[in-house]
DNA sequence: AGAATTACCTGGCAGC
DNA sequence: TGCTGCCAGGTAATTC
């Protein structure tokens, strides 16, 4: 599920119940995910108010009033959902505007935040992750920027910071294929396999082309930077659209509503030229592109 | 140093 | 219907 747009969708879904809420209790149903949970996590967070829910690249940042932060990464299969507390009546549940998806598999409900929201009252925010590639790290006051998971991250592909000249500078002299360069979180942070394929297709660039090539052509660099920004922005809007009617934490719905130009469309006609979409493997991962109209 | 490969897990699906 | 093999959007560790 989670590339940047999905994490942003999750952030927006959780924000209403979590921001300003107090952590009543944190329940860990196992000792670890990808990494061991921080020690005494419940003791550290119990009674603390969540002051904001942020995001950096694909990381969800839960910031507390004492300045500490939880860094949450969803890995490949992580998701959050909101559930009503037992004390919340069916009537209130029906009227609070939230959508409460059932747990697809309760055995993978690894973390439960019991929160008391000033607006919605008691709710459970539940982290589910079948593959357990996700992780939860605790970061002390003021250490977020220097945290090992965050300090080497490149620029966000949101807003206007990713311009043609900026992209050209990042890719200058790089011999690696565009696919690898765009996936490199130290250059641009937040792109994953899907949106890299989509942005390259949109620009008419082959994923096999050397990144340094694009750096030497200001127009190409501008076009690629624009495509990346557009693809990400549109995906966030699509994720958000599933939140319009029922605010929900799980970004899955928005994600699957997306119709991709090339991703997972091997053999199907290119939406630009009609030639069959190709699938190749780069660095052990699938790349989808149109060999006929990308170069 | 930088690039490529492997490891970490479970679930779903195609093919037999 | 079960079994096997393969594939999956992530980062980190290891090897080259």
Short mmCIF file of C-alpha atoms (C1' of nucleotides) in Angstrom, two decimals:
data_model
loop_
_atom_site.label_atom_id
_atom_site.label_comp_id
_atom_site.label_asym_id
_atom_site.label_seq_id
_atom_site.Cartn_x
_atom_site.Cartn_y
_atom_site.Cartn_z
CA UNK A 1 0.00 0.00 0.00
CA UNK A 2 2.20 2.76 1.15
CA UNK A 3 4.08 5.16 -1.03
CA UNK A 4 3.96 8.83 -0.14
CA UNK A 5 0.34 9.46 -1.30
CA UNK A 6 -0.94 6.51 0.70
CA UNK A 7 0.89 7.61 3.83
CA UNK A 8 -0.48 11.11 3.38
CA UNK A 9 -3.97 9.64 3.02
CA UNK A 10 -3.48 7.69 6.23
CA UNK A 11 -2.22 10.84 7.96
CA UNK A 12 -5.29 12.80 6.92
CA UNK A 13 -7.54 9.96 7.98
CA UNK A 14 -6.03 9.70 11.45
CA UNK A 15 -5.58 13.41 12.05
CA UNK A 16 -9.11 14.20 13.29
CA UNK A 17 -9.05 11.56 16.05
CA UNK A 18 -5.38 11.77 16.96
CA UNK A 19 -4.46 15.43 16.95
CA UNK A 20 -5.18 16.88 20.34
CA UNK A 21 -6.02 13.45 21.73
CA UNK A 22 -4.50 11.99 24.87
CA UNK A 23 -3.00 8.50 24.83
CA UNK A 24 -4.84 6.54 27.52
CA UNK A 25 -2.99 3.34 26.85
CA UNK A 26 -0.78 1.73 24.24
CA UNK A 27 -1.13 -2.03 23.77
CA UNK A 28 1.58 -4.00 21.97
CA UNK A 29 0.45 -7.47 20.91
CA UNK A 30 3.94 -8.73 20.11
CA UNK A 31 7.51 -7.71 20.98
CA UNK A 32 8.45 -6.36 17.59
CA UNK A 33 7.64 -5.60 14.00
CA UNK A 34 10.64 -5.36 11.73
CA UNK A 35 12.54 -4.01 14.73
CA UNK A 36 11.85 -4.46 18.45
CA UNK A 37 9.40 -1.90 19.81
CA UNK A 38 11.01 0.89 21.86
CA UNK A 39 11.35 -0.14 25.51
CA UNK A 40 8.65 0.88 27.94
CA UNK A 41 6.70 2.48 25.13
CA UNK A 42 3.42 2.55 27.03
CA UNK A 43 5.10 4.15 30.04
CA UNK A 44 6.64 6.80 27.82
CA UNK A 45 3.42 7.73 26.06
CA UNK A 46 0.61 7.11 28.52
CA UNK A 47 -1.16 10.33 29.45
CA UNK A 48 0.63 12.35 26.79
CA UNK A 49 -1.17 14.58 24.38
CA UNK A 50 -0.58 14.20 20.65
CA UNK A 51 0.09 17.69 19.35
CA UNK A 52 0.35 16.91 15.67
CA UNK A 53 0.35 14.20 13.07
CA UNK A 54 3.00 14.78 10.44
CA UNK A 55 4.62 13.04 7.53
CA UNK A 56 8.09 12.96 6.01
CA UNK A 57 8.44 10.92 2.80
CA UNK A 58 6.76 7.60 3.67
CA UNK A 59 7.10 8.10 7.41
CA UNK A 60 4.17 9.02 9.61
CA UNK A 61 5.23 11.23 12.52
CA UNK A 62 3.22 11.30 15.72
CA UNK A 63 4.43 14.24 17.78
CA UNK A 64 3.78 14.55 21.51
CA UNK A 65 3.55 17.56 23.76
CA UNK A 66 6.84 16.77 25.50
CA UNK A 67 8.59 16.99 22.12
CA UNK A 68 9.07 13.27 21.59
CA UNK A 69 7.86 11.68 18.36
CA UNK A 70 6.83 8.27 17.20
CA UNK A 71 8.13 7.46 13.75
CA UNK A 72 5.83 5.00 12.04
CA UNK A 73 6.64 3.26 8.79
CA UNK A 74 4.04 1.03 7.14
CA UNK A 75 6.49 -1.19 5.28
CA UNK A 76 4.75 -3.06 2.49
CA UNK A 77 1.53 -4.12 4.13
CA UNK A 78 0.92 -1.87 7.11
CA UNK A 79 -2.36 -0.06 7.64
CA UNK A 80 -4.10 1.92 10.33
CA UNK A 81 -7.76 1.86 11.12
CA UNK A 82 -9.97 3.52 13.68
CA UNK A 83 -12.35 1.56 15.85
CA UNK A 84 -14.91 2.81 18.31
CA UNK A 85 -14.28 2.26 21.98
CA UNK A 86 -16.66 -0.10 23.76
CA UNK A 87 -17.98 2.93 25.59
CA UNK A 88 -19.09 4.53 22.33
CA UNK A 89 -22.71 3.71 21.58
CA UNK A 90 -23.94 2.44 18.23
CA UNK A 91 -25.87 5.67 17.85
CA UNK A 92 -22.77 7.78 18.32
CA UNK A 93 -20.80 5.54 15.97
CA UNK A 94 -23.38 5.98 13.24
CA UNK A 95 -23.28 9.73 13.60
CA UNK A 96 -19.60 10.47 14.01
CA UNK A 97 -18.83 10.33 10.27
CA UNK A 98 -16.15 7.70 10.55
CA UNK A 99 -16.06 4.52 8.57
CA UNK A 100 -15.01 1.56 10.66
CA UNK A 101 -13.54 -1.19 8.46
CA UNK A 102 -13.36 -4.63 10.02
CA UNK A 103 -9.93 -6.01 10.68
CA UNK A 104 -8.99 -8.16 7.72
CA UNK A 105 -7.08 -10.39 10.10
CA UNK A 106 -7.05 -9.56 13.82
CA UNK A 107 -3.96 -11.72 14.34
CA UNK A 108 -2.02 -8.97 12.58
CA UNK A 109 -3.36 -6.17 14.77
CA UNK A 110 0.01 -5.49 16.39
CA UNK A 111 -0.42 -2.10 18.05
CA UNK A 112 -3.48 -0.50 19.60
CA UNK A 113 -3.52 3.17 20.60
CA UNK A 114 -6.35 3.85 23.01
CA UNK A 115 -6.92 7.57 22.67
CA UNK A 116 -9.25 10.10 24.21
CA UNK A 117 -10.10 12.70 21.58
CA UNK A 118 -11.52 16.04 22.68
CA UNK A 119 -13.84 15.95 19.67
CA UNK A 120 -14.77 12.29 19.29
CA UNK A 121 -14.14 10.79 22.70
CA UNK A 122 -12.64 7.33 23.12
CA UNK A 123 -11.32 5.61 20.06
CA UNK A 124 -8.84 2.87 19.24
CA UNK A 125 -6.29 3.47 16.51
CA UNK A 126 -5.04 0.07 15.38
CA UNK A 127 -1.94 -0.78 13.39
CA UNK A 128 -2.25 -3.95 11.31
CA UNK A 129 0.65 -5.36 9.29
CA UNK A 130 0.62 -8.95 7.95
CA UNK A 131 4.17 -8.93 6.61
CA UNK A 132 5.60 -6.96 9.53
CA UNK A 133 7.97 -4.95 7.38
CA UNK A 134 6.73 -1.84 9.10
CA UNK A 135 8.30 -0.36 12.20
CA UNK A 136 7.70 2.01 15.07
CA UNK A 137 10.54 4.06 16.51
CA UNK A 138 10.63 6.57 19.34
CA UNK A 139 12.55 9.77 18.87
CA UNK A 140 13.47 12.15 21.67
CA UNK A 141 12.75 15.87 21.87
CA UNK A 142 14.23 17.84 19.02
CA UNK A 143 15.98 14.83 17.51
CA UNK A 144 13.61 14.26 14.61
CA UNK A 145 15.71 15.99 11.95
CA UNK A 146 18.80 14.04 12.97
CA UNK A 147 17.12 10.68 13.37
CA UNK A 148 18.93 8.00 11.32
CA UNK A 149 15.73 7.10 9.46
CA UNK A 150 15.09 10.67 8.39
CA UNK A 151 18.37 12.55 8.20
CA UNK A 152 19.45 11.34 4.76
CA UNK A 153 16.09 11.73 3.07
CA UNK A 154 15.98 13.88 -0.05
CA UNK A 155 13.45 16.51 -1.02
CA UNK A 156 9.70 16.00 -0.96
CA UNK A 157 8.03 15.68 -4.36
CA UNK A 158 5.10 17.70 -3.06
CA UNK A 159 4.68 21.46 -3.36
CA UNK A 160 7.05 23.32 -5.65
CA UNK A 161 10.43 22.39 -4.20
CA UNK A 162 11.09 19.78 -6.88
CA UNK A 163 11.88 21.91 -9.94
CA UNK A 164 13.65 21.03 -13.17
CA UNK A 165 16.94 22.61 -12.10
CA UNK A 166 16.78 20.89 -8.70
CA UNK A 167 16.18 17.51 -10.32
CA UNK A 168 18.99 18.15 -12.83
CA UNK A 169 21.39 18.91 -9.99
CA UNK A 170 20.37 15.74 -8.14
CA UNK A 171 20.82 13.54 -11.21
CA UNK A 172 23.94 15.22 -12.58
CA UNK A 173 26.60 12.70 -13.61
CA UNK A 174 24.58 9.71 -12.41
CA UNK A 175 24.98 6.62 -14.54
CA UNK A 176 22.24 4.64 -12.80
CA UNK A 177 18.98 4.17 -14.70
CA UNK A 178 16.21 6.69 -14.09
CA UNK A 179 14.19 4.00 -12.33
CA UNK A 180 16.86 3.55 -9.66
CA UNK A 181 17.55 7.26 -9.32
CA UNK A 182 13.88 8.08 -8.75
CA UNK A 183 13.57 5.29 -6.18
CA UNK A 184 16.62 6.57 -4.28
CA UNK A 185 15.14 8.11 -1.15
CA UNK A 186 18.29 10.20 -0.61
CA UNK A 187 17.51 12.18 -3.76
CA UNK A 188 13.73 12.46 -3.85
CA UNK A 189 11.94 11.05 -0.82
CA UNK A 190 8.62 9.27 -1.01
CA UNK A 191 8.45 7.73 -4.47
CA UNK A 192 8.00 3.98 -4.75
CA UNK A 193 7.77 1.44 -7.53
CA UNK A 194 4.32 2.44 -8.74
CA UNK A 195 4.66 6.20 -8.98
CA UNK A 196 8.15 6.00 -10.48
CA UNK A 197 6.77 3.88 -13.32
CA UNK A 198 3.84 6.24 -13.75
CA UNK A 199 5.92 9.44 -13.72
CA UNK A 200 8.40 8.08 -16.26
CA UNK A 201 5.60 6.98 -18.58
CA UNK A 202 3.96 10.36 -18.33
CA UNK A 203 7.20 12.05 -19.35
CA UNK A 204 7.81 9.60 -22.19
CA UNK A 205 11.11 8.58 -20.63
CA UNK A 206 12.48 5.05 -20.57
CA UNK A 207 13.23 3.70 -17.08
CA UNK A 208 16.46 2.31 -18.54
CA UNK A 209 17.86 5.71 -19.53
CA UNK A 210 20.75 7.04 -17.47
CA UNK A 211 19.70 9.63 -14.90
CA UNK A 212 22.62 11.86 -15.91
CA UNK A 213 21.11 12.10 -19.40
CA UNK A 214 18.11 13.95 -18.09
CA UNK A 215 20.32 16.23 -16.02
CA UNK A 216 21.95 17.49 -19.21
CA UNK A 217 18.67 18.46 -20.84
CA UNK A 218 16.91 21.27 -18.94
CA UNK A 219 13.61 20.71 -20.77
CA UNK A 220 13.60 16.98 -19.97
CA UNK A 221 14.51 17.66 -16.36
CA UNK A 222 11.67 20.15 -16.10
CA UNK A 223 9.25 17.70 -17.72
CA UNK A 224 10.23 14.87 -15.39
CA UNK A 225 10.04 17.07 -12.29
CA UNK A 226 6.59 18.21 -13.38
CA UNK A 227 5.39 14.64 -13.99
CA UNK A 228 6.61 13.49 -10.58
CA UNK A 229 4.85 16.38 -8.84
CA UNK A 230 1.66 15.81 -10.83
CA UNK A 231 1.50 12.06 -10.31
CA UNK A 232 2.00 12.44 -6.58
CA UNK A 233 -0.46 15.31 -6.28
CA UNK A 234 -3.14 13.45 -8.24
CA UNK A 235 -2.65 10.30 -6.19
CA UNK A 236 -3.07 12.28 -2.97
CA UNK A 237 -6.29 13.77 -4.32
CA UNK A 238 -7.50 10.27 -5.32
CA UNK A 239 -6.66 8.93 -1.85
CA UNK A 240 -8.35 11.90 -0.34
CA UNK A 241 -11.46 11.40 -2.40
CA UNK A 242 -12.14 8.16 -0.57
CA UNK A 243 -12.07 10.18 2.62
CA UNK A 244 -14.65 12.69 1.49
CA UNK A 245 -17.69 10.66 2.44
CA UNK A 246 -16.33 8.59 5.23
CA UNK A 247 -13.11 9.61 6.83
CA UNK A 248 -11.10 6.49 7.13
CA UNK A 249 -7.56 5.75 8.08
CA UNK A 250 -6.91 2.90 5.74
CA UNK A 251 -5.58 4.26 2.45
CA UNK A 252 -6.23 0.99 0.65
CA UNK A 253 -9.49 2.08 -0.91
CA UNK A 254 -8.09 5.24 -2.41
CA UNK A 255 -5.12 3.32 -3.61
CA UNK A 256 -7.04 0.70 -5.49
CA UNK A 257 -9.39 3.25 -6.98
CA UNK A 258 -6.43 4.54 -8.92
CA UNK A 259 -6.19 3.63 -12.54
CA UNK A 260 -2.60 3.29 -13.59
CA UNK A 261 -1.19 4.05 -17.02
CA UNK A 262 1.42 1.30 -16.88
CA UNK A 263 1.80 -0.19 -13.40
CA UNK A 264 0.59 -3.80 -13.29
CA UNK A 265 -0.62 -3.54 -16.91
CA UNK A 266 1.85 -5.87 -18.63
CA UNK A 267 0.61 -6.77 -22.12
CA UNK A 268 -2.26 -4.29 -22.00
CA UNK A 269 -2.34 -1.42 -24.52
CA UNK A 270 -0.41 1.72 -23.73
CA UNK A 271 -2.87 4.53 -23.11
CA UNK A 272 -0.81 6.82 -25.35
CA UNK A 273 0.18 4.70 -28.36
CA UNK A 274 -1.61 1.37 -27.98
CA UNK A 275 1.51 -0.78 -27.97
CA UNK A 276 1.57 -3.50 -25.27
CA UNK A 277 2.98 -2.39 -21.93
CA UNK A 278 6.28 -4.12 -21.13
CA UNK A 279 7.43 -5.52 -17.81
CA UNK A 280 11.13 -5.78 -17.10
CA UNK A 281 13.06 -6.38 -13.88
CA UNK A 282 15.44 -3.72 -12.57
CA UNK A 283 17.29 -4.26 -9.30
CA UNK A 284 15.05 -7.22 -8.63
CA UNK A 285 11.83 -5.26 -8.98
CA UNK A 286 9.23 -5.01 -11.70
CA UNK A 287 9.31 -1.99 -13.98
CA UNK A 288 6.36 -1.33 -16.27
CA UNK A 289 6.80 0.94 -19.27
CA UNK A 290 5.95 1.46 -22.91
CA UNK A 291 8.97 0.64 -25.04
CA UNK A 292 7.21 2.04 -28.12
CA UNK A 293 6.60 5.62 -27.00
CA UNK A 294 9.21 6.13 -24.26
CA UNK A 295 12.86 6.78 -24.96
"C1'" DA B 1 32.04 5.21 -2.33
"C1'" DG B 2 28.50 3.61 -4.93
"C1'" DA B 3 25.86 0.02 -6.87
"C1'" DA B 4 23.72 -4.40 -6.75
"C1'" DT B 5 22.02 -8.29 -4.12
"C1'" DT B 6 19.92 -10.38 -0.14
"C1'" DA B 7 17.11 -10.47 4.04
"C1'" DC B 8 13.10 -9.64 6.46
"C1'" DC B 9 7.65 -11.79 6.54
"C1'" DT B 10 2.84 -13.36 5.19
"C1'" DG B 11 -0.87 -13.70 1.86
"C1'" DG B 12 -2.82 -14.20 -2.58
"C1'" DC B 13 -2.93 -16.19 -6.88
"C1'" DA B 14 -1.78 -19.09 -11.01
"C1'" DG B 15 -0.82 -23.56 -12.44
"C1'" DC B 16 -0.85 -28.33 -11.72
"C1'" DT C 1 -9.21 -29.56 -3.15
"C1'" DG C 2 -4.64 -29.01 -1.87
"C1'" DC C 3 -0.01 -28.34 -2.99
"C1'" DT C 4 3.99 -25.56 -4.99
"C1'" DG C 5 6.15 -21.68 -6.69
"C1'" DC C 6 6.11 -17.03 -7.49
"C1'" DC C 7 5.04 -12.32 -6.72
"C1'" DA C 8 3.97 -8.15 -3.89
"C1'" DG C 9 3.87 -0.98 -3.12
"C1'" DG C 10 9.09 -1.12 1.95
"C1'" DT C 11 14.07 -0.27 4.10
"C1'" DA C 12 18.35 -2.18 6.02
"C1'" DA C 13 22.28 -5.05 5.88
"C1'" DT C 14 25.59 -7.26 3.23
"C1'" DT C 15 28.43 -8.08 -0.73
"C1'" DC C 16 30.71 -6.71 -4.79
#
